[in-house]
mmCIF file of C-alpha atoms in Angstrom:
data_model
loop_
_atom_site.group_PDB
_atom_site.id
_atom_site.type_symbol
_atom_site.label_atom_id
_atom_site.label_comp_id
_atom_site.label_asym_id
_atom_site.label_seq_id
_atom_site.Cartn_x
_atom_site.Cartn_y
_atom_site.Cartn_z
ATOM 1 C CA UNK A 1 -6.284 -26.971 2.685
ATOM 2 C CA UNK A 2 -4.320 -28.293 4.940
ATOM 3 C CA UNK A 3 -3.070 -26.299 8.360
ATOM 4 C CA UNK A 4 0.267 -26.850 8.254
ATOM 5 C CA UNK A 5 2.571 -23.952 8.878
ATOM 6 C CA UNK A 6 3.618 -23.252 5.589
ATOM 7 C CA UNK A 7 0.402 -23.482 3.599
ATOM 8 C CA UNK A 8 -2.311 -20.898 3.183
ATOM 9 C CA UNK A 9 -5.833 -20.175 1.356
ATOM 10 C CA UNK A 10 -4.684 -16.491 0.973
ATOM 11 C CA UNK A 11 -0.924 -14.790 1.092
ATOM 12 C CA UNK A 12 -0.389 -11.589 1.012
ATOM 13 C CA UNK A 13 2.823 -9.809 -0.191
ATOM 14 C CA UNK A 14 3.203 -6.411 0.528
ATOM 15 C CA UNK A 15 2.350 -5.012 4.323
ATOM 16 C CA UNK A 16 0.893 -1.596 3.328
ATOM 17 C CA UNK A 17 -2.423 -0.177 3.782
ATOM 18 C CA UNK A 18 -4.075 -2.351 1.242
ATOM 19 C CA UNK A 19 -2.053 -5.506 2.229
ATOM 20 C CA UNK A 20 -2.792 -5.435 5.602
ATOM 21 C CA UNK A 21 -6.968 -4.576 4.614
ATOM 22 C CA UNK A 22 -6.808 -7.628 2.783
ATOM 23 C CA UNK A 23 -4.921 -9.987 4.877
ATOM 24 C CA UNK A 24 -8.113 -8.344 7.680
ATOM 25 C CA UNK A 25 -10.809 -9.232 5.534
ATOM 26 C CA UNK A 26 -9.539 -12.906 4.877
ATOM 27 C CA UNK A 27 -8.795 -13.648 8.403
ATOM 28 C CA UNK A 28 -12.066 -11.980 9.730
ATOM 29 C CA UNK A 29 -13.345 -14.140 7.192
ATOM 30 C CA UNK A 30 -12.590 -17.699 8.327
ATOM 31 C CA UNK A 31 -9.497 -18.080 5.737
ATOM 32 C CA UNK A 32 -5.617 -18.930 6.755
ATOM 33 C CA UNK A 33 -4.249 -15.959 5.654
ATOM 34 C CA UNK A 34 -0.650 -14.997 5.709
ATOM 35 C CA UNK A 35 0.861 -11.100 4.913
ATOM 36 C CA UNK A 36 4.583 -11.282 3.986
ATOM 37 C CA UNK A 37 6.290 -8.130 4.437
ATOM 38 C CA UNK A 38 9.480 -6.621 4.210
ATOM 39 C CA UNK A 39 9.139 -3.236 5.723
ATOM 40 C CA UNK A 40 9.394 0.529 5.024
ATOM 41 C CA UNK A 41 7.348 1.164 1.912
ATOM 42 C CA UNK A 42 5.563 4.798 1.171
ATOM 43 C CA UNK A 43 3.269 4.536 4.778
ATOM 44 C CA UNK A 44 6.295 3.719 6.624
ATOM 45 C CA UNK A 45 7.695 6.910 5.319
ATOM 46 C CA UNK A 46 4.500 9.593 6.808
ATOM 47 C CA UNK A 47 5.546 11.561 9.735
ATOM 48 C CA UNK A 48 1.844 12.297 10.117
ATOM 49 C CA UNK A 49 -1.327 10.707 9.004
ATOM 50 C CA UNK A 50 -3.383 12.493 6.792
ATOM 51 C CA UNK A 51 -7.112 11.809 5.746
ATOM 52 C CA UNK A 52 -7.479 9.092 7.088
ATOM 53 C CA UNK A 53 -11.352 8.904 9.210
ATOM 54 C CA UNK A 54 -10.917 7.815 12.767
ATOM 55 C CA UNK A 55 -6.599 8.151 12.855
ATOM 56 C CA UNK A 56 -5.215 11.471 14.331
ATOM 57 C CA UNK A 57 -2.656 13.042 12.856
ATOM 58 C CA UNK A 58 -0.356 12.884 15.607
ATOM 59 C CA UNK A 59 -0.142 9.088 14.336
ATOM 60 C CA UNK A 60 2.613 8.197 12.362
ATOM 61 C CA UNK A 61 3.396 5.803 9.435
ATOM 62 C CA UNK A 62 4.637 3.529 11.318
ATOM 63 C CA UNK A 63 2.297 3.593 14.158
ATOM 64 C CA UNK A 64 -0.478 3.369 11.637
ATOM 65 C CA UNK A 65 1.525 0.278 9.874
ATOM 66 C CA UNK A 66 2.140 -1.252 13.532
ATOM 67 C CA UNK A 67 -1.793 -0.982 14.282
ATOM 68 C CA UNK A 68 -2.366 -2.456 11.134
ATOM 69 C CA UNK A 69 -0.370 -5.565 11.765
ATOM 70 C CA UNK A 70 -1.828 -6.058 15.125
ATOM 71 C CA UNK A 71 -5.357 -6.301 14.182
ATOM 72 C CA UNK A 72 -4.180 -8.875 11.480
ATOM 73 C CA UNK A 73 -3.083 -11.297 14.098
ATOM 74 C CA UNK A 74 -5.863 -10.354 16.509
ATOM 75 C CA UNK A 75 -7.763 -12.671 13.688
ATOM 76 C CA UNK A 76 -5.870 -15.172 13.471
ATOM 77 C CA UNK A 77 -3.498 -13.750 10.219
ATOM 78 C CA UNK A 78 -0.290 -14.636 10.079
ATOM 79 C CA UNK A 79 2.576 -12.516 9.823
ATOM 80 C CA UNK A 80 6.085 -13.120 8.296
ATOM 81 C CA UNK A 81 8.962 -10.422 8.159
ATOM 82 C CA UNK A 82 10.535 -11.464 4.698
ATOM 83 C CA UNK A 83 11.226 -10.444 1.174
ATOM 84 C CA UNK A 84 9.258 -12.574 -1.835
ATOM 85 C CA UNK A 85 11.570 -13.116 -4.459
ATOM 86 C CA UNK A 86 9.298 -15.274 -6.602
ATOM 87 C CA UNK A 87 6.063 -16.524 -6.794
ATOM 88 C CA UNK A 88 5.065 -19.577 -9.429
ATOM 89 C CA UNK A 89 1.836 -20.977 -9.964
ATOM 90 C CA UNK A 90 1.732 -24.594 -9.364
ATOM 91 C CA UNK A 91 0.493 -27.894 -11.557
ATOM 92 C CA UNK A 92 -2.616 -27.886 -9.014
ATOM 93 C CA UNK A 93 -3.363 -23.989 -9.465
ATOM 94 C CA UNK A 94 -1.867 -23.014 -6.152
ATOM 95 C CA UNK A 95 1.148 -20.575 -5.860
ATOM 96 C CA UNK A 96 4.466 -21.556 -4.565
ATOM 97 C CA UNK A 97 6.245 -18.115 -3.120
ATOM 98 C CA UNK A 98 9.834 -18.087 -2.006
ATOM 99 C CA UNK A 99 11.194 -15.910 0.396
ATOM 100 C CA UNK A 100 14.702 -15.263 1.524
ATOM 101 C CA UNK A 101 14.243 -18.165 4.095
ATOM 102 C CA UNK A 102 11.147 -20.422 3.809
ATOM 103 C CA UNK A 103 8.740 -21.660 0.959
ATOM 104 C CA UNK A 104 4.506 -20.596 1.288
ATOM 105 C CA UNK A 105 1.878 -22.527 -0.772
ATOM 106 C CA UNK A 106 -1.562 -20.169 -1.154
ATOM 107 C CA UNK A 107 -4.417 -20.833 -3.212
ATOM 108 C CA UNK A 108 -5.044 -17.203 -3.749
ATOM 109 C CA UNK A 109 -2.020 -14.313 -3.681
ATOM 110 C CA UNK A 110 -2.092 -10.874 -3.597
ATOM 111 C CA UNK A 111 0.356 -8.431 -4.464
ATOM 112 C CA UNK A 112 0.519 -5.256 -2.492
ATOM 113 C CA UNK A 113 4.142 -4.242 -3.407
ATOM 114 C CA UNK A 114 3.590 -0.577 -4.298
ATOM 115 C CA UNK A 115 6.115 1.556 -6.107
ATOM 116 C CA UNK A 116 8.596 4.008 -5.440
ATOM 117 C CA UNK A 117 8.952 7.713 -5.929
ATOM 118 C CA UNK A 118 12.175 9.003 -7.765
ATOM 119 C CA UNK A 119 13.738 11.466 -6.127
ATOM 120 C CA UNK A 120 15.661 14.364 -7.393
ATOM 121 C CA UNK A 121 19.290 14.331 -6.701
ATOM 122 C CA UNK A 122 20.275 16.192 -3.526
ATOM 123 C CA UNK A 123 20.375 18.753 -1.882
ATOM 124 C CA UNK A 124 16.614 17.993 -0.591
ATOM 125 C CA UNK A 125 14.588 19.271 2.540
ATOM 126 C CA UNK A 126 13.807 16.157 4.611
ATOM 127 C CA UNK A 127 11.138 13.966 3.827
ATOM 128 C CA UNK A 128 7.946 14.998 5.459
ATOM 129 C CA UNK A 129 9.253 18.467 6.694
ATOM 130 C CA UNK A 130 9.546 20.001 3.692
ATOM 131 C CA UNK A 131 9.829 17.373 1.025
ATOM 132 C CA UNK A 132 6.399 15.592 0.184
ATOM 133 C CA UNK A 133 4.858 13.149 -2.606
ATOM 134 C CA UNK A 134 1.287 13.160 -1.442
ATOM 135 C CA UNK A 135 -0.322 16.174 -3.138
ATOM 136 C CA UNK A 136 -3.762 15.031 -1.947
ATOM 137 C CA UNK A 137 -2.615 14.176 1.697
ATOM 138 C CA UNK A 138 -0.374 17.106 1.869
ATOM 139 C CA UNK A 139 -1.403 20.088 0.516
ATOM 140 C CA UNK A 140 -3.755 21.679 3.053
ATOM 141 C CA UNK A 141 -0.498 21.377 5.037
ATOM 142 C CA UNK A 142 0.907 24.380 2.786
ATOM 143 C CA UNK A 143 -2.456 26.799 2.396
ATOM 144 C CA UNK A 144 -1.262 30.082 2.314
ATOM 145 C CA UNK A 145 2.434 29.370 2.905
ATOM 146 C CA UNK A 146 4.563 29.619 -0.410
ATOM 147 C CA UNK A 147 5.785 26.219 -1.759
ATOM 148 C CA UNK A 148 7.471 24.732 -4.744
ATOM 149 C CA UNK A 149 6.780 21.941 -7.157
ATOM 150 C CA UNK A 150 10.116 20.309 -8.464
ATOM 151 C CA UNK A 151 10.371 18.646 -12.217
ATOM 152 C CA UNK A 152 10.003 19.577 -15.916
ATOM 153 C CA UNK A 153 7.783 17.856 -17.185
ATOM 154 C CA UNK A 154 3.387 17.425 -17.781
ATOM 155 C CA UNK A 155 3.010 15.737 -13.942
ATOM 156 C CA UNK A 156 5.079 19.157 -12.109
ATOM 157 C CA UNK A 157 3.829 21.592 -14.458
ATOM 158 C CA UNK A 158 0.032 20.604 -13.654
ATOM 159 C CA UNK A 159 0.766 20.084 -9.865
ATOM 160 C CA UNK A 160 2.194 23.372 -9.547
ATOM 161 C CA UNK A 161 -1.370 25.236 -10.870
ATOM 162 C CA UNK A 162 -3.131 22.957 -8.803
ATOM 163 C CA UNK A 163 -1.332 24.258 -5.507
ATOM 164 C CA UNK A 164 -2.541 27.712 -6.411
ATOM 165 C CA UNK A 165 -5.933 26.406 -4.919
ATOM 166 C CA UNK A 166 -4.600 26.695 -1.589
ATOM 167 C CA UNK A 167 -2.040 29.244 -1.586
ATOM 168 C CA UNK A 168 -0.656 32.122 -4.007
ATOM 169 C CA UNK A 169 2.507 31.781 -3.781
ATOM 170 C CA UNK A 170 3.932 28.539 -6.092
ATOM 171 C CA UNK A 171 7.167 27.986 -7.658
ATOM 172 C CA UNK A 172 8.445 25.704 -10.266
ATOM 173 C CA UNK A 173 11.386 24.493 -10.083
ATOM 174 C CA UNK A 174 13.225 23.019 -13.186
ATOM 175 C CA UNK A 175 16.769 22.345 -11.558
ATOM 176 C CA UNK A 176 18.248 23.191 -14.612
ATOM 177 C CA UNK A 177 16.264 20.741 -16.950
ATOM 178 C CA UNK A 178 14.979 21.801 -19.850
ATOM 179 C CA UNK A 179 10.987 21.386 -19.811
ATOM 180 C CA UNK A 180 9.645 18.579 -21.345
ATOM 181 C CA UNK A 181 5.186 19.916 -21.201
ATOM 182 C CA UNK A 182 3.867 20.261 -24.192
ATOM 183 C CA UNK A 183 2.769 23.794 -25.858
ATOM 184 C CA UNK A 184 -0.311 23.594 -24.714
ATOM 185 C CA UNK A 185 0.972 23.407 -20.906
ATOM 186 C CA UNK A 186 3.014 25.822 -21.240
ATOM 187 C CA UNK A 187 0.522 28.180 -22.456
ATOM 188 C CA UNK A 188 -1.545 27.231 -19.686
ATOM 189 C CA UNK A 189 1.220 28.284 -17.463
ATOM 190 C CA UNK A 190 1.662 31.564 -18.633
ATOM 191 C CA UNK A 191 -1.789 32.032 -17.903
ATOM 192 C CA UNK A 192 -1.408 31.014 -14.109
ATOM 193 C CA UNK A 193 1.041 33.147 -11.699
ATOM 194 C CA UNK A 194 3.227 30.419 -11.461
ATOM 195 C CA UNK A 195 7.074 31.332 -10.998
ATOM 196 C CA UNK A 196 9.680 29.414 -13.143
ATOM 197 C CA UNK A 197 12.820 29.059 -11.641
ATOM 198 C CA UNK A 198 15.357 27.348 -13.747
ATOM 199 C CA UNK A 199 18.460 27.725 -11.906
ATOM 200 C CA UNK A 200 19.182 24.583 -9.600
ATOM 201 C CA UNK A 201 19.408 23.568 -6.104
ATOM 202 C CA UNK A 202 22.419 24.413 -4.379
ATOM 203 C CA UNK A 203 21.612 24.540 -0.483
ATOM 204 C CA UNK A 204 19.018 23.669 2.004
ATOM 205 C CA UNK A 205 17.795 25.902 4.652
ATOM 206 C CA UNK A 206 15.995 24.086 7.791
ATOM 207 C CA UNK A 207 14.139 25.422 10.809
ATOM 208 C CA UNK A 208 16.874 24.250 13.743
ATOM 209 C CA UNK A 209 14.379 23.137 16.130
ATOM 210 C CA UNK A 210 11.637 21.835 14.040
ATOM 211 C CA UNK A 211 13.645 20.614 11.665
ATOM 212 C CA UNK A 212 10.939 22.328 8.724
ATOM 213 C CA UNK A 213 12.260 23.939 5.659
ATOM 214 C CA UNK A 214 12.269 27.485 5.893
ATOM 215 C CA UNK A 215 14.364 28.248 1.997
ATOM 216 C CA UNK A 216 16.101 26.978 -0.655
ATOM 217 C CA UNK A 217 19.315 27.959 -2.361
ATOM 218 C CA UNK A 218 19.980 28.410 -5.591
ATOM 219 C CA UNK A 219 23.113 28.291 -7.582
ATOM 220 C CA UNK A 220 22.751 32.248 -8.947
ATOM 221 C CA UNK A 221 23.262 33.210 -5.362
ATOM 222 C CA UNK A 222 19.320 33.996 -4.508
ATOM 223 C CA UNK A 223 17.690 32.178 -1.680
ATOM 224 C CA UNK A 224 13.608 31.552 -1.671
ATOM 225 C CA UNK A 225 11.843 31.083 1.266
ATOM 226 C CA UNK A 226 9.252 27.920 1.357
ATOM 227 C CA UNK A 227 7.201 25.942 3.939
ATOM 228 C CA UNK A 228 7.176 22.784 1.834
ATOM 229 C CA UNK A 229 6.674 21.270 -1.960
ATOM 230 C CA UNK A 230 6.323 18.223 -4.360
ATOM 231 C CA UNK A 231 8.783 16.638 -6.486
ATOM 232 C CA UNK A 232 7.093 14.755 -9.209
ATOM 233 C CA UNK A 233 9.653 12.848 -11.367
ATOM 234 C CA UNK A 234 7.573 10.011 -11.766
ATOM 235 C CA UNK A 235 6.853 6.111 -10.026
ATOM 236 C CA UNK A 236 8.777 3.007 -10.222
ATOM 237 C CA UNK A 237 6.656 -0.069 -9.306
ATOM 238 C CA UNK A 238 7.736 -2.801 -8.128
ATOM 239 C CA UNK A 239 6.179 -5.448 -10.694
ATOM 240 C CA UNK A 240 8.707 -7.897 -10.613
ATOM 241 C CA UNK A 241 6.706 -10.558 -9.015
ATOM 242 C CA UNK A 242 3.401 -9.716 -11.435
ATOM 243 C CA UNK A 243 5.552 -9.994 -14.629
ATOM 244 C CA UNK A 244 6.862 -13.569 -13.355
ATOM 245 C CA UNK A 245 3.023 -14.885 -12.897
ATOM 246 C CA UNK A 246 2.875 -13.169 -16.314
ATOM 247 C CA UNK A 247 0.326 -10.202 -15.209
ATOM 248 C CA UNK A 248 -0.510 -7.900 -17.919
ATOM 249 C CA UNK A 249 0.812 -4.425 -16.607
ATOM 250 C CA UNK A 250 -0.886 -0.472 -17.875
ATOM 251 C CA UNK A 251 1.101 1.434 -20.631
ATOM 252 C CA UNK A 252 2.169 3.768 -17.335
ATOM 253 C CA UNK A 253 3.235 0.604 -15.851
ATOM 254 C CA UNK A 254 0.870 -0.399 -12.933
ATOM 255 C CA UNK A 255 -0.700 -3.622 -12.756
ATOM 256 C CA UNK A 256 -3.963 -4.025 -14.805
ATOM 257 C CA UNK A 257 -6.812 -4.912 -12.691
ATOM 258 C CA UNK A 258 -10.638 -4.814 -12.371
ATOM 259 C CA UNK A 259 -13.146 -3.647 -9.394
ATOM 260 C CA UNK A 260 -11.724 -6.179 -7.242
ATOM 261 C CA UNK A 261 -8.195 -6.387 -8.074
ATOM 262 C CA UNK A 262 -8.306 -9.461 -9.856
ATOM 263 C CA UNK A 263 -5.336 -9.540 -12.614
ATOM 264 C CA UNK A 264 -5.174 -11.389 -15.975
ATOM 265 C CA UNK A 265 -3.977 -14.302 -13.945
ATOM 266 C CA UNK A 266 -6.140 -16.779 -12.484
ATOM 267 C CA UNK A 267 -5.867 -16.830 -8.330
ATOM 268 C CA UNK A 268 -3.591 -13.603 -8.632
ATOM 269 C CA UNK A 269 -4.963 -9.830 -7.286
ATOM 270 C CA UNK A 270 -3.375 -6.719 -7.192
ATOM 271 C CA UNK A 271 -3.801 -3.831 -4.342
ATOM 272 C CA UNK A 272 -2.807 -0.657 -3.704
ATOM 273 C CA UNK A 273 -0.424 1.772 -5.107
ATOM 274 C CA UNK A 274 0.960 -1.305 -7.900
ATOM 275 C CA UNK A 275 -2.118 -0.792 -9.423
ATOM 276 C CA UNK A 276 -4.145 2.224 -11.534
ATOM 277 C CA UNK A 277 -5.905 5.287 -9.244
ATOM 278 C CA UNK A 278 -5.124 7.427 -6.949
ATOM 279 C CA UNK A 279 -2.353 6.834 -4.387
ATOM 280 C CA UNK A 280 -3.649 7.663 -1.104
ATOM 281 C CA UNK A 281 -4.284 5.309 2.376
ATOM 282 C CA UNK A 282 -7.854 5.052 2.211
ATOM 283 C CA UNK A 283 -8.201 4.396 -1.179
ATOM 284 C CA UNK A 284 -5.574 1.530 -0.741
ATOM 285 C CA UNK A 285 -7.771 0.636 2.081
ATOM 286 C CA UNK A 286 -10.511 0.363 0.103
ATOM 287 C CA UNK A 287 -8.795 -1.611 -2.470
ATOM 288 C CA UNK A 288 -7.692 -4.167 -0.089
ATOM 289 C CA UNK A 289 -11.540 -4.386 1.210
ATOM 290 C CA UNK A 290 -13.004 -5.034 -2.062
ATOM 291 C CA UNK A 291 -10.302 -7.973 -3.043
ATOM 292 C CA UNK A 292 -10.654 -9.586 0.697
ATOM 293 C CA UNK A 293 -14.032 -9.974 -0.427
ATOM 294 C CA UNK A 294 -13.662 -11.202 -4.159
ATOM 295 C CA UNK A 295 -11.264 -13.481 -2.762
ATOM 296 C CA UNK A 296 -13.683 -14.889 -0.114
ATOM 297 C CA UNK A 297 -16.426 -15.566 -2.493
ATOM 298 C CA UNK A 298 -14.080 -17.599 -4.562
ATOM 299 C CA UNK A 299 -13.082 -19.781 -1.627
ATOM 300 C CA UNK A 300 -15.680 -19.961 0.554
ATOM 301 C CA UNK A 301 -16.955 -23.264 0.970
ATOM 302 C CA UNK A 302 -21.018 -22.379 1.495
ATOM 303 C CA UNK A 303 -23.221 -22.189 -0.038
ATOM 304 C CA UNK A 304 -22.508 -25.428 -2.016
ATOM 305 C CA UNK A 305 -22.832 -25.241 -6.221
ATOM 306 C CA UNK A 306 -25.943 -26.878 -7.427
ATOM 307 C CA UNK A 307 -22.991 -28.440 -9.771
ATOM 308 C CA UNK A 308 -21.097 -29.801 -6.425
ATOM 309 C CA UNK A 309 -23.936 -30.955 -4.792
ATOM 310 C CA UNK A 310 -25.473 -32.974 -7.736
ATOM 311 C CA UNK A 311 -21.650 -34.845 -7.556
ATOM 312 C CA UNK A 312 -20.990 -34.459 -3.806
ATOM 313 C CA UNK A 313 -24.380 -34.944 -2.043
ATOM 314 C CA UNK A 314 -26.334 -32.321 0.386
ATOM 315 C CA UNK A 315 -24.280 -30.834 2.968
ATOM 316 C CA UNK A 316 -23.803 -32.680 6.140
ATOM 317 C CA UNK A 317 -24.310 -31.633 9.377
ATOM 318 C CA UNK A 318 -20.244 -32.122 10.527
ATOM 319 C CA UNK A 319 -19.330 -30.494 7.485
ATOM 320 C CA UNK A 320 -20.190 -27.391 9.025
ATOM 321 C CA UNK A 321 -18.735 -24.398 10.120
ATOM 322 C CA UNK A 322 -16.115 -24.773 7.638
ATOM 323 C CA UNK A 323 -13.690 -22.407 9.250
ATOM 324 C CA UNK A 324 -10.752 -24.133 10.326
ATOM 325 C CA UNK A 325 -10.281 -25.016 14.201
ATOM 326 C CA UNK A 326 -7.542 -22.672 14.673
ATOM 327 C CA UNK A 327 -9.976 -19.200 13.398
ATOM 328 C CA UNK A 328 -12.665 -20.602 15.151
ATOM 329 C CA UNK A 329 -10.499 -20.720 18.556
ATOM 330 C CA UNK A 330 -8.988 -17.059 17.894
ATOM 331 C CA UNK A 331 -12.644 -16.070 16.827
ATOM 332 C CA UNK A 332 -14.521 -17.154 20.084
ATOM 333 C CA UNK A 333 -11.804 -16.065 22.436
ATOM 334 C CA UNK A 334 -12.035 -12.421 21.023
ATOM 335 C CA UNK A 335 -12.721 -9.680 22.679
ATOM 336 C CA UNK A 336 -15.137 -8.477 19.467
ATOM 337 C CA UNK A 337 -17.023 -12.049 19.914
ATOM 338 C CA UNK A 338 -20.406 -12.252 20.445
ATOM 339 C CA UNK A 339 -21.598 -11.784 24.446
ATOM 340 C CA UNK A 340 -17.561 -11.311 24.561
ATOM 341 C CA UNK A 341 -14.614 -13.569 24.804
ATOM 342 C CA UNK A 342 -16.040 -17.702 25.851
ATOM 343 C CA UNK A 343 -14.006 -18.851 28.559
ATOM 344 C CA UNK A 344 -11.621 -21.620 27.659
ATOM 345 C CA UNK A 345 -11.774 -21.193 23.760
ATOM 346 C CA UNK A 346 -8.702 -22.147 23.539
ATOM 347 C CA UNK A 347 -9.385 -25.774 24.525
ATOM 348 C CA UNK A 348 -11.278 -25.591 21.474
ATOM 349 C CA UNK A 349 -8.435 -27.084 19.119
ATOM 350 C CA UNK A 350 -7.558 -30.660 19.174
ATOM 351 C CA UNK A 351 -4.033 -31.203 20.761
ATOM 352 C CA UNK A 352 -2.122 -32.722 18.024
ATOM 353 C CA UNK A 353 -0.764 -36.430 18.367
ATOM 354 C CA UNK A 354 2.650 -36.732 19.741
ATOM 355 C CA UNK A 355 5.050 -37.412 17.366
ATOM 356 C CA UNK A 356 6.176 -41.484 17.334
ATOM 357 C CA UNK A 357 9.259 -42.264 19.437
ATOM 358 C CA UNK A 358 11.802 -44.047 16.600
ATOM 359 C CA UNK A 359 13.366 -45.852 19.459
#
């Protein structure tokens, strides 16, 4: 492919935890890779990160997110601040994606767009000091402290018994909806000592100097005291580009992939929280790993097909290493490079030509 600025073997949408493990893997593997992001997303959003090996929690989202994006261009990945507004496959297979100021040609693209939680209408505690949609991440922040699950319908009714694992003290609360589980959840909830409260939301009680929730108020007068809790009114992913390449999509709405996040469509994978399984950092991480390396074995150049080289010949000798001139400078000069960084790698790229005076 060629090196201009604008043309990639792999782009990236979507800066994330699985976006930016992909866009890793391809530039760590010899590829031009580009990740396209527009910022914020669910990461951005964690005041603290949770279960995640070798990150503290004292890290934030957006530390964790800023980390992320260095390593990419450590590589040799390219980054672009930008929102995709459509991707189109092109009469030569590649993909042609517009952003909201330049055009991108890929051979391979990978969506990483996530979703986004609906939230229940206000009043709310503030996100990630009272208000959380990580059950998983979150909920050893809340053992023994009493918390609430908000919603009405299968998703809050289950999430609320499963918080009794870690404390005894869990209330559901409807906001005034009328619950939409099914008989046999409801049954099931009898059986737990799960608290219904139906009345809704009227005022928010915070911690002045921490800023944590400390109680709820609710429009019969009473006031409950909680440390924290879940909303769970559902996911709206962001598809948009997936249903233009013409992606078959989940009857819940995710993208359908396999193993390695490759979609019905030829060249196009899926990452991340856009697609079916739990939605936590390392499995997103591990998402983005496993398509990196799909992607790589579809690109690669070595080894050659016995197809290609019955048409093309044995490889030559200057065919090799096939990554391009600019990896192979980043890679030598790195501080991870074998016996450490080689002085003057970056001499190792050809000055280009001057451009021809029109005088």
């Amino acid at each position: 492919m060629s090196s201009s600025d604008d043309e990639y073997e792999i782009a990236v949408v979507g800066g994330g935890p699985a976006g930016l493990t992909t866009a890793l893997y391809g530039a760590r593997l010899g590829h031009e890779t580009v990740l396209i992001d527009r910022g914020g997303g669910r990461a951005a959003m964690m005041a603290d990160t949770h279960n995640v090996i070798g990150v503290t929690e004292d890290v934030s989202g957006n530390e964790f997110l800023a980390t992320g994006r260095e390593q990419v261009e450590s590589y040799g990945g390219a980054f672009e601040r930008g929102f995709v507004t459509d991707v189109t496959e092109t009469e030569d297979g590649r993909f042609r994606l517009t952003t909201n100021d330049a055009e991108i040609l890929a051979d391979r693209v990978v969506l990483a767009t996530g979703f986004s939680d609906e939230r229940p209408d206000p009043p709310l505690p503030r996100t990630g000091k009272g208000l959380h949609y990580c059950l998983h991440c979150d909920a050893y922040m809340f053992v023994d402290e009493p918390v609430y699950v908000m919603g009405h319908g299968e998703a809050a009714a289950h999430v609320a018994m499963i918080m009794l694992n870690v404390t005894d003290d869990v209330d559901l609360l409807t906001r005034g909806a009328e619950p939409t589980w099914s008989e046999e959840t409801a049954a099931r909830l009898e059986a737990h000592p799960v608290d219904i409260v139906h009345e809704d939301v009227t005022g928010v009680e915070n911690d002045p100097e921490s800023g944590w929730l400390e109680a709820l108020e609710f429009e019969d007068g009473s006031r409950r005291e909680y440390r924290g809790g879940f909303p769970m009114y559902g996911s709206d992913y962001n598809t948009a580009l997936a249903e233009g390449l013409g992606c078959d999509l989940t009857e819940s709405g995710e993208v359908d992939v396999d193993d390695h996040g490759r979609t019905s469509v030829e060249g196009v994978f899926a990452v991340g929280d856009l697609t079916p399984g739990h939605n936590q950092v390392p499995v997103a991480m591990g998402q983005g790993a496993k398509a990196g390396l799909a992607i790589h074995k579809d690109v690669r150049e070595f080894p050659r097909s016995t197809e290609a080289i019955a048409r093309d010949g044995p490889v030559d000798a200057d065919e090799v290493p096939a990554i391009p001139p600019e990896l192979m400078a980043t890679a030598v000069a790195h501080e991870g490079h074998a016996g450490g960084p080689r002085e003057g790698a970056d001499r190792e790229i050809e000055p280009e030509a001057p451009a021809a005076d029109d005088d």
